[in-house]
C-alpha cells in the first residue's frame, strides 16, 4: 500500500513530500516547549516522510518550480527566526547564572574557612578530611560552571541552520542545563561543608540547619526547569523514535476478521 500511495501527486504536481512541508497546527506544537524544539519536531517529520517516498521524487518540482525542501524552508522561515530568538534568550540567561557561580566558587577557593597559617601559609584545616571535600566540591563547581558557560557560548555563536535544530542545538542546550544544575548542586555542597569545618566541635546544629536549607536552591531549580529539561531530552533522544516504521499504519486490519 505504501509503495502505491507515496508516488501519488495532486493537481499542482505536489507529491507527499511537498505536502509534508506544511507546519503543524498550533495545538500540536504547543505540546513542545520552545520554538527551537518545535522546529526540531517539524524537521524530524519532514525527514521521515522523505525517507518513505522514492528517491527520484525527493527533488521533483511542482507547478511553481519549487522542490519540497524549498517549500519547507519557505513555510518555516518564521519558526526558524523564533527558534533562534528563543534559543539565544535561554542561553544568555543561563550563561549569566553560570558566570555568577564561577565567580563565587573561584573566590571561595582562596577565602577558605579558617584562613591560612601565619607561619607556613597553608590552610589551617588542611589535615581534616572534611576540608578535602570542601576543596574538591569547590573545584568541581568551578569546572562545571565553566563548562556551562562555554556550552551556552557555543549556542550563541551557532549558525542556526535548519539542520542545527535537529540535534546540535538541543544537545548543547541539554548539556548546558545539566552542567548548570550540577554546578549549583556542588556550590551548595561547598557552602554547607564550610560550616561543618568552622563548627565541627560546638554548635553542630548550625551546619546541619544550614545544610537542610542549602537543598532549597537545588530543588527550586529542578521544579522550575524540570519541564524544559525533560522536553529537551525527549526531543533530542526520544523524537527519533516517534515515527518508527513499525508504528505507521496507512490502514487498519481487524485481527478478528
PDB file of C-alpha atoms in Angstrom:
ATOM      1  CA  UNK A   1       0.000   0.000   0.000  1.00  0.00           C
ATOM      2  CA  UNK A   2       2.774   2.424   0.889  1.00  0.00           C
ATOM      3  CA  UNK A   3       4.535   1.888  -2.441  1.00  0.00           C
ATOM      4  CA  UNK A   4       1.296   2.715  -4.246  1.00  0.00           C
ATOM      5  CA  UNK A   5       0.465   5.830  -2.232  1.00  0.00           C
ATOM      6  CA  UNK A   6       3.815   7.597  -1.867  1.00  0.00           C
ATOM      7  CA  UNK A   7       4.366   8.333  -5.620  1.00  0.00           C
ATOM      8  CA  UNK A   8       0.948   9.990  -5.997  1.00  0.00           C
ATOM      9  CA  UNK A   9       0.747  13.681  -6.944  1.00  0.00           C
ATOM     10  CA  UNK A  10      -2.052  16.237  -6.806  1.00  0.00           C
ATOM     11  CA  UNK A  11      -3.242  18.676  -9.469  1.00  0.00           C
ATOM     12  CA  UNK A  12      -0.377  21.073  -8.702  1.00  0.00           C
ATOM     13  CA  UNK A  13       2.238  18.309  -9.124  1.00  0.00           C
ATOM     14  CA  UNK A  14       2.844  18.196  -5.362  1.00  0.00           C
ATOM     15  CA  UNK A  15       3.915  14.819  -4.058  1.00  0.00           C
ATOM     16  CA  UNK A  16       3.721  13.633  -0.458  1.00  0.00           C
ATOM     17  CA  UNK A  17       6.951  15.403   0.480  1.00  0.00           C
ATOM     18  CA  UNK A  18       5.657  18.711  -0.892  1.00  0.00           C
ATOM     19  CA  UNK A  19       2.642  18.391   1.393  1.00  0.00           C
ATOM     20  CA  UNK A  20       4.789  17.484   4.390  1.00  0.00           C
ATOM     21  CA  UNK A  21       6.324  20.948   4.287  1.00  0.00           C
ATOM     22  CA  UNK A  22       3.188  22.411   5.912  1.00  0.00           C
ATOM     23  CA  UNK A  23       3.549  23.457   9.548  1.00  0.00           C
ATOM     24  CA  UNK A  24       1.687  21.559  12.217  1.00  0.00           C
ATOM     25  CA  UNK A  25      -1.221  23.212  13.966  1.00  0.00           C
ATOM     26  CA  UNK A  26      -0.557  25.425  16.974  1.00  0.00           C
ATOM     27  CA  UNK A  27      -2.308  22.895  19.185  1.00  0.00           C
ATOM     28  CA  UNK A  28       0.175  20.188  18.170  1.00  0.00           C
ATOM     29  CA  UNK A  29       3.195  22.479  18.514  1.00  0.00           C
ATOM     30  CA  UNK A  30       2.007  23.602  21.958  1.00  0.00           C
ATOM     31  CA  UNK A  31       2.980  20.172  23.291  1.00  0.00           C
ATOM     32  CA  UNK A  32       6.661  21.029  22.720  1.00  0.00           C
ATOM     33  CA  UNK A  33       8.485  23.664  24.792  1.00  0.00           C
ATOM     34  CA  UNK A  34      10.126  26.460  22.840  1.00  0.00           C
ATOM     35  CA  UNK A  35      10.190  27.374  19.176  1.00  0.00           C
ATOM     36  CA  UNK A  36      13.559  25.672  18.668  1.00  0.00           C
ATOM     37  CA  UNK A  37      12.230  22.286  19.794  1.00  0.00           C
ATOM     38  CA  UNK A  38       9.108  22.838  17.712  1.00  0.00           C
ATOM     39  CA  UNK A  39      11.331  23.391  14.677  1.00  0.00           C
ATOM     40  CA  UNK A  40      13.173  20.195  15.514  1.00  0.00           C
ATOM     41  CA  UNK A  41       9.899  18.254  15.536  1.00  0.00           C
ATOM     42  CA  UNK A  42       8.933  19.674  12.136  1.00  0.00           C
ATOM     43  CA  UNK A  43      12.319  18.715  10.666  1.00  0.00           C
ATOM     44  CA  UNK A  44      12.062  15.188  12.016  1.00  0.00           C
ATOM     45  CA  UNK A  45       8.633  14.749  10.426  1.00  0.00           C
ATOM     46  CA  UNK A  46       9.840  16.093   7.063  1.00  0.00           C
ATOM     47  CA  UNK A  47      12.884  13.824   7.232  1.00  0.00           C
ATOM     48  CA  UNK A  48      10.724  10.793   7.989  1.00  0.00           C
ATOM     49  CA  UNK A  49       8.371  11.443   5.060  1.00  0.00           C
ATOM     50  CA  UNK A  50      11.404  11.984   2.830  1.00  0.00           C
ATOM     51  CA  UNK A  51      12.679   8.513   3.690  1.00  0.00           C
ATOM     52  CA  UNK A  52       9.353   6.960   2.649  1.00  0.00           C
ATOM     53  CA  UNK A  53       8.981   8.315  -0.874  1.00  0.00           C
ATOM     54  CA  UNK A  54      11.009   7.111  -3.881  1.00  0.00           C
ATOM     55  CA  UNK A  55      14.414   8.848  -4.206  1.00  0.00           C
ATOM     56  CA  UNK A  56      13.541  10.249  -7.617  1.00  0.00           C
ATOM     57  CA  UNK A  57      10.598  12.162  -6.102  1.00  0.00           C
ATOM     58  CA  UNK A  58      12.604  13.956  -3.392  1.00  0.00           C
ATOM     59  CA  UNK A  59      13.839  16.683  -5.722  1.00  0.00           C
ATOM     60  CA  UNK A  60      10.788  16.825  -8.001  1.00  0.00           C
ATOM     61  CA  UNK A  61       9.403  20.304  -8.649  1.00  0.00           C
ATOM     62  CA  UNK A  62       5.747  21.228  -8.602  1.00  0.00           C
ATOM     63  CA  UNK A  63       3.966  23.584 -10.991  1.00  0.00           C
ATOM     64  CA  UNK A  64       5.561  26.567  -9.271  1.00  0.00           C
ATOM     65  CA  UNK A  65       9.027  25.136  -9.900  1.00  0.00           C
ATOM     66  CA  UNK A  66       9.746  24.509  -6.202  1.00  0.00           C
ATOM     67  CA  UNK A  67      11.238  21.403  -4.613  1.00  0.00           C
ATOM     68  CA  UNK A  68       9.920  20.029  -1.297  1.00  0.00           C
ATOM     69  CA  UNK A  69      12.943  21.398   0.581  1.00  0.00           C
ATOM     70  CA  UNK A  70      12.414  24.878  -0.833  1.00  0.00           C
ATOM     71  CA  UNK A  71       8.767  24.795   0.170  1.00  0.00           C
ATOM     72  CA  UNK A  72       9.682  23.577   3.653  1.00  0.00           C
ATOM     73  CA  UNK A  73      12.186  26.407   4.130  1.00  0.00           C
ATOM     74  CA  UNK A  74       9.671  28.973   2.932  1.00  0.00           C
ATOM     75  CA  UNK A  75       6.950  27.611   5.210  1.00  0.00           C
ATOM     76  CA  UNK A  76       9.133  27.517   8.327  1.00  0.00           C
ATOM     77  CA  UNK A  77      11.241  30.657   7.969  1.00  0.00           C
ATOM     78  CA  UNK A  78       9.300  32.429  10.731  1.00  0.00           C
ATOM     79  CA  UNK A  79       9.617  29.427  13.046  1.00  0.00           C
ATOM     80  CA  UNK A  80      13.383  29.381  12.464  1.00  0.00           C
ATOM     81  CA  UNK A  81      13.627  33.041  13.468  1.00  0.00           C
ATOM     82  CA  UNK A  82      11.516  32.415  16.570  1.00  0.00           C
ATOM     83  CA  UNK A  83      13.592  29.349  17.412  1.00  0.00           C
ATOM     84  CA  UNK A  84      16.816  31.330  17.146  1.00  0.00           C
ATOM     85  CA  UNK A  85      15.462  34.055  19.435  1.00  0.00           C
ATOM     86  CA  UNK A  86      14.221  31.515  21.991  1.00  0.00           C
ATOM     87  CA  UNK A  87      17.487  29.577  21.991  1.00  0.00           C
ATOM     88  CA  UNK A  88      19.640  32.702  22.309  1.00  0.00           C
ATOM     89  CA  UNK A  89      17.450  34.123  25.070  1.00  0.00           C
ATOM     90  CA  UNK A  90      17.582  30.902  27.080  1.00  0.00           C
ATOM     91  CA  UNK A  91      21.331  30.541  26.586  1.00  0.00           C
ATOM     92  CA  UNK A  92      22.021  34.165  27.564  1.00  0.00           C
ATOM     93  CA  UNK A  93      20.050  33.956  30.796  1.00  0.00           C
ATOM     94  CA  UNK A  94      21.603  30.649  31.820  1.00  0.00           C
ATOM     95  CA  UNK A  95      25.095  31.865  30.964  1.00  0.00           C
ATOM     96  CA  UNK A  96      24.695  34.814  33.346  1.00  0.00           C
ATOM     97  CA  UNK A  97      23.847  32.418  36.182  1.00  0.00           C
ATOM     98  CA  UNK A  98      26.774  30.136  35.301  1.00  0.00           C
ATOM     99  CA  UNK A  99      29.168  33.096  35.225  1.00  0.00           C
ATOM    100  CA  UNK A 100      27.948  34.216  38.641  1.00  0.00           C
ATOM    101  CA  UNK A 101      28.524  30.737  40.085  1.00  0.00           C
ATOM    102  CA  UNK A 102      32.004  30.569  38.573  1.00  0.00           C
ATOM    103  CA  UNK A 103      32.882  33.916  40.157  1.00  0.00           C
ATOM    104  CA  UNK A 104      31.627  32.828  43.597  1.00  0.00           C
ATOM    105  CA  UNK A 105      33.373  29.450  43.702  1.00  0.00           C
ATOM    106  CA  UNK A 106      36.597  30.923  42.307  1.00  0.00           C
ATOM    107  CA  UNK A 107      36.674  33.446  45.153  1.00  0.00           C
ATOM    108  CA  UNK A 108      35.782  30.729  47.676  1.00  0.00           C
ATOM    109  CA  UNK A 109      38.867  28.735  46.656  1.00  0.00           C
ATOM    110  CA  UNK A 110      41.131  31.488  48.087  1.00  0.00           C
ATOM    111  CA  UNK A 111      38.950  32.549  51.034  1.00  0.00           C
ATOM    112  CA  UNK A 112      38.853  29.143  52.665  1.00  0.00           C
ATOM    113  CA  UNK A 113      37.232  28.539  56.069  1.00  0.00           C
ATOM    114  CA  UNK A 114      39.638  29.134  58.962  1.00  0.00           C
ATOM    115  CA  UNK A 115      42.155  31.020  56.851  1.00  0.00           C
ATOM    116  CA  UNK A 116      45.842  30.291  56.411  1.00  0.00           C
ATOM    117  CA  UNK A 117      48.647  29.635  58.881  1.00  0.00           C
ATOM    118  CA  UNK A 118      50.724  32.744  59.585  1.00  0.00           C
ATOM    119  CA  UNK A 119      53.947  30.755  59.768  1.00  0.00           C
ATOM    120  CA  UNK A 120      53.672  28.378  56.800  1.00  0.00           C
ATOM    121  CA  UNK A 121      50.945  29.927  54.623  1.00  0.00           C
ATOM    122  CA  UNK A 122      48.997  26.690  54.353  1.00  0.00           C
ATOM    123  CA  UNK A 123      45.298  26.232  55.282  1.00  0.00           C
ATOM    124  CA  UNK A 124      44.747  25.697  58.992  1.00  0.00           C
ATOM    125  CA  UNK A 125      42.299  22.817  58.483  1.00  0.00           C
ATOM    126  CA  UNK A 126      44.157  21.133  55.632  1.00  0.00           C
ATOM    127  CA  UNK A 127      44.576  17.922  57.666  1.00  0.00           C
ATOM    128  CA  UNK A 128      40.832  17.423  58.092  1.00  0.00           C
ATOM    129  CA  UNK A 129      39.067  15.128  55.623  1.00  0.00           C
ATOM    130  CA  UNK A 130      36.051  17.445  55.540  1.00  0.00           C
ATOM    131  CA  UNK A 131      38.346  20.183  54.205  1.00  0.00           C
ATOM    132  CA  UNK A 132      39.250  17.938  51.274  1.00  0.00           C
ATOM    133  CA  UNK A 133      35.528  17.629  50.496  1.00  0.00           C
ATOM    134  CA  UNK A 134      35.292  21.424  50.501  1.00  0.00           C
ATOM    135  CA  UNK A 135      38.187  21.836  48.078  1.00  0.00           C
ATOM    136  CA  UNK A 136      37.040  19.076  45.707  1.00  0.00           C
ATOM    137  CA  UNK A 137      33.414  20.282  45.633  1.00  0.00           C
ATOM    138  CA  UNK A 138      34.530  23.862  45.022  1.00  0.00           C
ATOM    139  CA  UNK A 139      36.815  22.798  42.166  1.00  0.00           C
ATOM    140  CA  UNK A 140      34.110  20.646  40.578  1.00  0.00           C
ATOM    141  CA  UNK A 141      31.633  23.514  40.784  1.00  0.00           C
ATOM    142  CA  UNK A 142      34.130  25.811  39.067  1.00  0.00           C
ATOM    143  CA  UNK A 143      34.810  23.318  36.293  1.00  0.00           C
ATOM    144  CA  UNK A 144      31.117  22.595  35.697  1.00  0.00           C
ATOM    145  CA  UNK A 145      30.114  26.257  35.667  1.00  0.00           C
ATOM    146  CA  UNK A 146      32.951  26.994  33.224  1.00  0.00           C
ATOM    147  CA  UNK A 147      31.792  24.134  31.001  1.00  0.00           C
ATOM    148  CA  UNK A 148      28.249  25.504  31.182  1.00  0.00           C
ATOM    149  CA  UNK A 149      29.459  28.968  30.125  1.00  0.00           C
ATOM    150  CA  UNK A 150      31.346  27.549  27.145  1.00  0.00           C
ATOM    151  CA  UNK A 151      28.350  25.428  26.129  1.00  0.00           C
ATOM    152  CA  UNK A 152      25.930  28.356  26.180  1.00  0.00           C
ATOM    153  CA  UNK A 153      28.528  30.492  24.397  1.00  0.00           C
ATOM    154  CA  UNK A 154      28.686  27.921  21.602  1.00  0.00           C
ATOM    155  CA  UNK A 155      24.883  28.148  21.317  1.00  0.00           C
ATOM    156  CA  UNK A 156      25.075  31.916  20.900  1.00  0.00           C
ATOM    157  CA  UNK A 157      27.763  31.520  18.233  1.00  0.00           C
ATOM    158  CA  UNK A 158      25.922  28.838  16.240  1.00  0.00           C
ATOM    159  CA  UNK A 159      24.890  29.337  12.603  1.00  0.00           C
ATOM    160  CA  UNK A 160      21.245  28.380  13.256  1.00  0.00           C
ATOM    161  CA  UNK A 161      20.917  26.497  10.003  1.00  0.00           C
ATOM    162  CA  UNK A 162      17.945  24.178   9.608  1.00  0.00           C
ATOM    163  CA  UNK A 163      19.929  21.023  10.300  1.00  0.00           C
ATOM    164  CA  UNK A 164      21.329  22.513  13.525  1.00  0.00           C
ATOM    165  CA  UNK A 165      17.871  22.345  15.097  1.00  0.00           C
ATOM    166  CA  UNK A 166      17.704  18.562  14.672  1.00  0.00           C
ATOM    167  CA  UNK A 167      20.435  17.521  17.105  1.00  0.00           C
ATOM    168  CA  UNK A 168      23.251  20.066  17.525  1.00  0.00           C
ATOM    169  CA  UNK A 169      21.391  22.886  19.289  1.00  0.00           C
ATOM    170  CA  UNK A 170      19.139  20.687  21.511  1.00  0.00           C
ATOM    171  CA  UNK A 171      22.158  18.622  22.593  1.00  0.00           C
ATOM    172  CA  UNK A 172      24.110  21.748  23.516  1.00  0.00           C
ATOM    173  CA  UNK A 173      21.154  23.136  25.440  1.00  0.00           C
ATOM    174  CA  UNK A 174      20.708  19.866  27.327  1.00  0.00           C
ATOM    175  CA  UNK A 175      24.433  19.757  28.176  1.00  0.00           C
ATOM    176  CA  UNK A 176      24.395  23.379  29.327  1.00  0.00           C
ATOM    177  CA  UNK A 177      21.359  22.898  31.578  1.00  0.00           C
ATOM    178  CA  UNK A 178      22.792  19.697  33.068  1.00  0.00           C
ATOM    179  CA  UNK A 179      26.195  21.220  33.880  1.00  0.00           C
ATOM    180  CA  UNK A 180      24.499  24.302  35.312  1.00  0.00           C
ATOM    181  CA  UNK A 181      22.390  22.127  37.612  1.00  0.00           C
ATOM    182  CA  UNK A 182      25.421  20.145  38.765  1.00  0.00           C
ATOM    183  CA  UNK A 183      27.419  23.327  39.375  1.00  0.00           C
ATOM    184  CA  UNK A 184      24.612  24.700  41.569  1.00  0.00           C
ATOM    185  CA  UNK A 185      24.494  21.415  43.475  1.00  0.00           C
ATOM    186  CA  UNK A 186      28.250  21.311  44.127  1.00  0.00           C
ATOM    187  CA  UNK A 187      28.239  25.003  45.084  1.00  0.00           C
ATOM    188  CA  UNK A 188      25.635  24.270  47.760  1.00  0.00           C
ATOM    189  CA  UNK A 189      27.727  21.318  48.935  1.00  0.00           C
ATOM    190  CA  UNK A 190      30.756  23.607  49.215  1.00  0.00           C
ATOM    191  CA  UNK A 191      28.741  26.158  51.174  1.00  0.00           C
ATOM    192  CA  UNK A 192      27.386  23.529  53.580  1.00  0.00           C
ATOM    193  CA  UNK A 193      30.752  21.837  54.139  1.00  0.00           C
ATOM    194  CA  UNK A 194      32.340  25.155  55.080  1.00  0.00           C
ATOM    195  CA  UNK A 195      30.010  25.358  58.096  1.00  0.00           C
ATOM    196  CA  UNK A 196      30.942  21.838  59.160  1.00  0.00           C
ATOM    197  CA  UNK A 197      34.593  22.914  59.104  1.00  0.00           C
ATOM    198  CA  UNK A 198      34.005  26.002  61.247  1.00  0.00           C
ATOM    199  CA  UNK A 199      31.554  24.465  63.729  1.00  0.00           C
ATOM    200  CA  UNK A 200      32.905  20.929  63.991  1.00  0.00           C
ATOM    201  CA  UNK A 201      33.265  20.999  67.790  1.00  0.00           C
ATOM    202  CA  UNK A 202      30.489  23.169  69.161  1.00  0.00           C
ATOM    203  CA  UNK A 203      27.044  24.157  67.897  1.00  0.00           C
ATOM    204  CA  UNK A 204      26.832  21.310  65.408  1.00  0.00           C
ATOM    205  CA  UNK A 205      23.198  22.147  64.855  1.00  0.00           C
ATOM    206  CA  UNK A 206      24.285  25.209  62.817  1.00  0.00           C
ATOM    207  CA  UNK A 207      25.870  23.299  59.873  1.00  0.00           C
ATOM    208  CA  UNK A 208      23.027  20.777  59.924  1.00  0.00           C
ATOM    209  CA  UNK A 209      20.460  23.577  59.823  1.00  0.00           C
ATOM    210  CA  UNK A 210      22.334  25.333  57.001  1.00  0.00           C
ATOM    211  CA  UNK A 211      22.703  22.120  55.005  1.00  0.00           C
ATOM    212  CA  UNK A 212      18.972  21.463  55.124  1.00  0.00           C
ATOM    213  CA  UNK A 213      18.189  24.895  53.735  1.00  0.00           C
ATOM    214  CA  UNK A 214      21.010  24.635  51.181  1.00  0.00           C
ATOM    215  CA  UNK A 215      18.937  21.988  49.407  1.00  0.00           C
ATOM    216  CA  UNK A 216      16.265  24.604  48.642  1.00  0.00           C
ATOM    217  CA  UNK A 217      18.016  26.220  45.614  1.00  0.00           C
ATOM    218  CA  UNK A 218      18.688  22.803  44.102  1.00  0.00           C
ATOM    219  CA  UNK A 219      15.072  21.713  44.500  1.00  0.00           C
ATOM    220  CA  UNK A 220      13.879  25.071  43.211  1.00  0.00           C
ATOM    221  CA  UNK A 221      15.981  24.669  40.056  1.00  0.00           C
ATOM    222  CA  UNK A 222      14.576  21.178  39.495  1.00  0.00           C
ATOM    223  CA  UNK A 223      10.986  22.354  39.936  1.00  0.00           C
ATOM    224  CA  UNK A 224      11.343  25.422  37.707  1.00  0.00           C
ATOM    225  CA  UNK A 225      13.440  23.850  34.945  1.00  0.00           C
ATOM    226  CA  UNK A 226      12.062  20.312  35.073  1.00  0.00           C
ATOM    227  CA  UNK A 227       9.677  20.627  32.135  1.00  0.00           C
ATOM    228  CA  UNK A 228      12.250  22.348  29.934  1.00  0.00           C
ATOM    229  CA  UNK A 229      14.951  19.781  30.661  1.00  0.00           C
ATOM    230  CA  UNK A 230      12.573  16.865  30.129  1.00  0.00           C
ATOM    231  CA  UNK A 231      11.350  18.341  26.833  1.00  0.00           C
ATOM    232  CA  UNK A 232      14.929  18.844  25.644  1.00  0.00           C
ATOM    233  CA  UNK A 233      15.899  15.258  26.496  1.00  0.00           C
ATOM    234  CA  UNK A 234      12.709  13.877  24.975  1.00  0.00           C
ATOM    235  CA  UNK A 235      13.091  15.969  21.825  1.00  0.00           C
ATOM    236  CA  UNK A 236      16.765  15.081  21.410  1.00  0.00           C
ATOM    237  CA  UNK A 237      16.680  11.364  22.130  1.00  0.00           C
ATOM    238  CA  UNK A 238      13.008  10.419  22.128  1.00  0.00           C
ATOM    239  CA  UNK A 239      11.871  12.190  18.969  1.00  0.00           C
ATOM    240  CA  UNK A 240      13.974   9.958  16.757  1.00  0.00           C
ATOM    241  CA  UNK A 241      11.669   7.092  17.750  1.00  0.00           C
ATOM    242  CA  UNK A 242       8.421   8.986  17.164  1.00  0.00           C
ATOM    243  CA  UNK A 243       7.989   7.945  13.552  1.00  0.00           C
ATOM    244  CA  UNK A 244       9.191   4.362  13.602  1.00  0.00           C
ATOM    245  CA  UNK A 245       8.042   2.388  10.524  1.00  0.00           C
ATOM    246  CA  UNK A 246       6.505  -0.196  12.825  1.00  0.00           C
ATOM    247  CA  UNK A 247       4.148   2.446  14.195  1.00  0.00           C
ATOM    248  CA  UNK A 248       2.986   3.777  10.826  1.00  0.00           C
ATOM    249  CA  UNK A 249      -0.368   2.364   9.753  1.00  0.00           C
ATOM    250  CA  UNK A 250      -1.888   3.504   6.493  1.00  0.00           C
ATOM    251  CA  UNK A 251      -4.903   1.321   7.146  1.00  0.00           C
ATOM    252  CA  UNK A 252      -6.149  -0.823   9.998  1.00  0.00           C
ATOM    253  CA  UNK A 253      -6.852  -4.522   9.739  1.00  0.00           C
ATOM    254  CA  UNK A 254      -9.081  -6.107  12.326  1.00  0.00           C
ATOM    255  CA  UNK A 255      -7.250  -9.224  13.593  1.00  0.00           C
ATOM    256  CA  UNK A 256     -10.546 -10.920  14.321  1.00  0.00           C
ATOM    257  CA  UNK A 257     -11.592 -10.896  10.681  1.00  0.00           C
TER     258      UNK A 257
END
